[in-house]
Coordinates of C-alpha atoms in Angstrom, one line a residue:
X29 CA 0.1 -0.2 0.1
X30 CA 1.1 3.4 -0.6
X31 CA 1.9 6.0 2.2
X32 CA 0.4 9.6 1.7
X33 CA 0.5 12.8 3.1
X34 CA -2.8 14.0 4.7
X35 CA -2.0 17.6 3.5
X36 CA -5.3 18.8 4.6
X37 CA -4.8 17.9 8.5
X38 CA -2.0 20.9 9.1
X39 CA -3.5 23.3 7.1
X40 CA -7.5 23.4 6.5
X41 CA -8.5 21.2 9.4
X42 CA -6.2 23.1 11.8
X43 CA -7.7 26.0 10.5
X44 CA -11.3 25.2 11.2
X45 CA -10.5 23.9 14.7
X46 CA -11.0 20.4 14.3
X47 CA -9.5 18.5 17.0
X48 CA -10.3 15.1 15.5
X49 CA -7.7 15.7 12.9
X50 CA -5.1 15.8 15.7
X51 CA -5.4 12.3 16.4
X52 CA -4.1 11.4 12.7
X53 CA -0.5 10.9 12.0
X54 CA -0.3 12.3 8.2
X55 CA 2.5 10.1 7.6
X56 CA 0.6 6.9 8.3
X57 CA -2.5 7.0 6.3
X58 CA -2.4 4.9 3.5
X59 CA -4.7 4.3 0.6
X60 CA -6.5 0.7 1.1
X61 CA -7.7 -1.6 -1.5
X62 CA -11.3 -2.4 -1.4
X63 CA -10.3 -5.7 0.8
X64 CA -8.0 -3.8 3.4
X65 CA -10.9 -1.1 3.7
X66 CA -13.3 -3.6 4.8
X67 CA -10.5 -5.4 7.1
X68 CA -9.8 -2.0 8.7
X69 CA -13.9 -1.8 9.3
X70 CA -13.9 -5.1 10.5
X71 CA -11.2 -4.3 13.3
X72 CA -13.7 -1.3 14.4
X73 CA -17.2 -3.8 14.4
X74 CA -18.2 -2.4 11.2
X75 CA -19.1 -4.9 8.2
X76 CA -18.2 -3.6 4.7
X77 CA -20.2 -5.3 1.7
X78 CA -19.5 -4.5 -1.9
X79 CA -22.7 -3.0 -3.3
X80 CA -23.6 -4.6 -6.5
X81 CA -23.6 -2.3 -9.7
X82 CA -20.3 -0.1 -8.5
X83 CA -16.6 -0.3 -9.2
X84 CA -13.8 0.8 -7.0
X85 CA -11.9 3.9 -8.5
X86 CA -8.0 3.8 -8.2
X87 CA -7.0 6.3 -6.3
X88 CA -3.4 7.5 -6.2
X89 CA -3.8 10.2 -3.0
X90 CA -6.8 10.7 -1.1
X91 CA -9.7 12.7 -1.9
X92 CA -10.8 15.7 -0.6
X93 CA -13.9 17.8 -1.5
X94 CA -13.4 21.1 -3.1
X95 CA -15.8 23.7 -2.2
X96 CA -16.8 26.7 -3.5
X97 CA -14.9 29.5 -1.6
X98 CA -17.5 31.4 0.6
X99 CA -15.2 34.7 0.8
X100 CA -13.1 36.7 -1.9
X101 CA -9.4 35.7 -1.5
X102 CA -10.2 32.6 0.6
X103 CA -8.6 29.2 -0.6
X104 CA -10.9 26.3 -1.5
X105 CA -11.2 23.7 1.1
X106 CA -11.2 20.1 1.8
X107 CA -13.2 19.4 4.9
X108 CA -12.0 15.4 5.1
X109 CA -10.4 13.0 3.3
X110 CA -11.9 10.0 1.2
X111 CA -9.9 6.9 0.8
X112 CA -12.3 4.8 -1.1
X113 CA -14.7 5.5 -4.0
X114 CA -17.0 3.2 -5.7
X115 CA -18.5 4.4 -9.0
X116 CA -21.4 3.4 -10.5
X117 CA -21.3 0.9 -13.6
X118 CA -23.3 3.5 -15.1
X119 CA -21.4 6.5 -14.1
X120 CA -24.0 8.5 -13.0
X121 CA -22.9 8.4 -9.4
X122 CA -20.2 7.5 -6.7
X123 CA -19.9 6.4 -3.1
X124 CA -17.1 8.2 -1.0
X125 CA -16.1 6.4 2.3
X126 CA -13.7 8.5 4.6
X127 CA -10.2 8.1 5.5
X128 CA -10.1 5.7 9.0
X129 CA -7.4 5.0 11.2
X130 CA -8.1 1.7 13.0
X131 CA -6.0 2.3 16.2
X132 CA -7.3 5.7 16.6
X133 CA -11.0 5.7 15.7
X134 CA -13.2 8.8 15.7
X135 CA -16.5 8.9 17.7
X136 CA -17.9 11.7 16.1
X137 CA -18.1 14.1 13.0
X138 CA -20.3 16.9 14.3
X139 CA -17.6 19.6 13.9
X140 CA -17.0 18.5 10.4
X141 CA -20.2 18.5 9.3
X142 CA -21.1 21.7 10.8
X143 CA -17.9 23.5 9.4
X144 CA -18.7 21.7 5.9
X145 CA -22.2 23.0 5.9
X146 CA -21.6 26.4 7.3
X147 CA -18.9 26.7 4.3
X148 CA -21.7 25.9 1.9
X149 CA -24.0 28.4 3.1
X150 CA -22.6 31.4 4.6
X151 CA -24.1 33.2 7.4
X152 CA -25.6 30.5 8.8
X153 CA -25.7 30.1 12.5
X154 CA -27.6 26.7 12.9
X155 CA -27.2 23.9 10.5
X156 CA -30.0 22.0 12.3
X157 CA -32.6 22.7 9.8
X158 CA -30.7 21.6 7.0
X159 CA -30.4 18.4 8.3
X160 CA -32.6 15.0 8.5
X161 CA -32.0 13.0 11.7
X162 CA -33.3 9.5 11.4
X163 CA -33.5 7.6 14.6
X164 CA -35.9 4.5 14.4
X165 CA -36.4 1.5 16.5
X166 CA -35.2 -0.4 13.5
X167 CA -32.2 1.0 12.3
X168 CA -31.4 -1.9 10.1
X169 CA -31.8 0.2 6.6
X170 CA -29.3 2.4 8.2
X171 CA -26.3 0.3 8.7
X172 CA -27.5 -0.5 12.1
X173 CA -26.6 3.1 13.5
X174 CA -28.3 4.5 16.4
X175 CA -28.5 8.2 14.5
X176 CA -28.0 9.0 10.5
X177 CA -27.8 12.3 9.6
X178 CA -28.6 13.3 5.7
X179 CA -27.9 16.6 3.9
X180 CA -27.2 17.6 0.4
X181 CA -25.3 20.4 -1.4
X182 CA -23.5 20.9 -4.7
X183 CA -20.2 21.8 -5.3
X184 CA -18.5 23.9 -7.8
X185 CA -15.5 21.6 -8.4
X186 CA -17.0 18.2 -9.3
X187 CA -16.0 15.0 -8.0
X188 CA -14.5 13.0 -10.7
X189 CA -14.9 15.6 -12.8
X190 CA -18.4 15.0 -13.6
X191 CA -20.5 14.8 -10.2
X192 CA -21.6 18.2 -8.5
X193 CA -24.6 16.9 -6.2
X194 CA -23.5 15.9 -3.2
X195 CA -25.4 13.8 -0.6
X196 CA -23.8 13.7 2.9
X197 CA -24.8 11.1 5.4
X198 CA -23.5 10.8 8.8
X199 CA -23.5 7.2 10.4
X200 CA -23.2 7.7 14.6
X201 CA -23.5 4.8 16.9
X202 CA -22.2 4.7 20.8
X203 CA -19.0 3.8 21.3
X204 CA -18.1 3.2 17.6
X205 CA -16.1 4.8 14.6
X206 CA -18.2 7.1 13.0
X207 CA -18.6 7.2 9.2
X208 CA -18.7 10.6 7.4
X209 CA -20.0 9.4 4.1
X210 CA -20.5 11.0 1.1
X211 CA -22.6 10.2 -2.3
X212 CA -21.8 12.3 -5.4
X213 CA -24.4 12.5 -8.6
X214 CA -24.7 13.7 -12.2
X215 CA -27.9 15.2 -13.0
X216 CA -29.3 11.9 -13.9
X217 CA -28.1 9.9 -11.1
X218 CA -29.9 12.9 -8.8
X219 CA -33.1 11.2 -10.4
X220 CA -32.2 8.0 -8.3
X221 CA -30.6 9.4 -5.5
X222 CA -32.7 6.9 -3.3
X223 CA -31.1 4.0 -4.6
X224 CA -27.6 5.3 -4.1
X225 CA -28.3 6.0 -0.7
X226 CA -29.9 2.4 0.0
X227 CA -26.6 1.1 -1.7
X228 CA -24.2 3.2 0.4
X229 CA -26.2 2.2 3.4
X230 CA -26.7 -1.2 2.6
X231 CA -22.9 -1.6 2.2
X232 CA -22.1 -0.8 5.9
X233 CA -23.4 -2.8 9.0
X234 CA -22.3 -2.0 12.9
X235 CA -22.0 -4.6 15.4
X236 CA -22.9 -4.3 19.0
X237 CA -19.6 -4.6 20.9
X238 CA -18.7 -1.7 22.8
X239 CA -15.1 -2.0 23.7
X240 CA -13.8 -0.6 26.9
X241 CA -11.4 1.7 25.0
X242 CA -14.5 3.0 22.6
X243 CA -16.7 3.6 25.6
X244 CA -13.8 5.6 27.5
X245 CA -13.8 7.7 24.1
X246 CA -17.3 8.1 24.3
X247 CA -17.1 9.6 27.8
X248 CA -15.6 12.6 27.1
X249 CA -17.7 13.9 24.2
X250 CA -20.1 16.6 25.5
X251 CA -23.8 16.7 23.8
X252 CA -23.3 19.9 22.8
X253 CA -20.3 19.4 20.7
X254 CA -21.8 15.9 19.1
X255 CA -25.0 16.2 17.1
X256 CA -26.8 19.1 18.7
X257 CA -26.1 22.4 17.1
X258 CA -25.1 24.8 17.0
X259 CA -21.7 23.9 18.4
X260 CA -20.5 26.7 20.7
X261 CA -18.2 28.9 18.7
X262 CA -18.2 32.5 17.3
X263 CA -21.0 32.7 15.0
X264 CA -18.9 35.7 13.0
X265 CA -16.5 33.1 11.9
X266 CA -16.1 29.5 10.8
X267 CA -13.4 29.5 13.7
X268 CA -14.4 29.0 17.1
X269 CA -13.7 32.2 19.1
X270 CA -9.9 31.9 21.1
X271 CA -11.9 33.1 24.0
X272 CA -14.0 29.8 23.9
X273 CA -10.9 27.9 23.9
X274 CA -8.8 30.2 26.4
X275 CA -11.9 29.5 28.9
X276 CA -11.4 25.6 28.6
X277 CA -14.9 25.1 27.4
X278 CA -14.3 23.1 24.5
X279 CA -14.8 19.4 25.0
X280 CA -16.0 18.3 21.5
X281 CA -13.0 15.7 21.1
X282 CA -10.7 13.6 22.8
X283 CA -8.2 16.7 22.4
X284 CA -8.8 20.3 22.8
X285 CA -6.6 23.1 20.8
X286 CA -5.6 26.1 23.6
X287 CA -4.7 29.2 21.6
X288 CA -2.7 32.2 22.6
X289 CA -4.4 34.8 20.5
X290 CA -1.5 37.2 20.9
X291 CA 1.5 34.9 19.8
X292 CA -0.9 32.7 17.7
X293 CA 0.6 29.4 19.2
X294 CA -1.2 26.7 19.5
X295 CA -1.2 23.0 21.9
X296 CA -3.3 20.1 22.5
X297 CA -4.0 19.1 26.0
X298 CA -6.3 15.9 27.3
X299 CA -9.6 16.8 28.5
X300 CA -10.0 16.0 32.0
X301 CA -11.6 12.8 33.0

């Protein structure tokens, strides 16, 4: 497998204050084959099944969605990397699976989802109206997750040069790796979006094993920083306020950033148990 650097970790993700990114070592991220990705998921109690009618896209590097820059002079951003893409045989859509690091699983992608939608909807303070939450007694149709969050937007930089319509799906299950998924569609593929959603959700299935390690990680996630929005931050900016971090209120992830607004230096400290 080819080792590659997750360039967005030190640039975009750091700028967005995404503490989850701090647990990724950019020198150890790899481009997996389908079988390797499935194996990695299995170590996280998630079963992957190759969906019918799709084929893997050969990637030489991670893939990052390029969002339209909402402010003059600001570079396009990639909010998260995707290390496996499956394209439909009729080439009308693609399923995007996120980078995962089996020994450093990520409990929640709430920050990333909020940042993503606020980039796509400048001036939006609360992304909740843009989201569809699914929490049912029987979640077998949603990969056996506890909660599925579904939303959509269009991008200026098409995926694989041809897919501009994006459906985001965040799967959240207690004490398990969250899956920050995407479906990229053409105009024609958008007409059959439900079939693509069904294919993506049908390719994954969470187990019910709660490891001690994951339960401990779950314990430090504050509800206000999970799937309840808006997350505490400075509403005039994508970035959380310096004061918010300095006052020690950030508990969204296993780590939190502490900034010195005068020297612009950063360090990470463990959230108190």
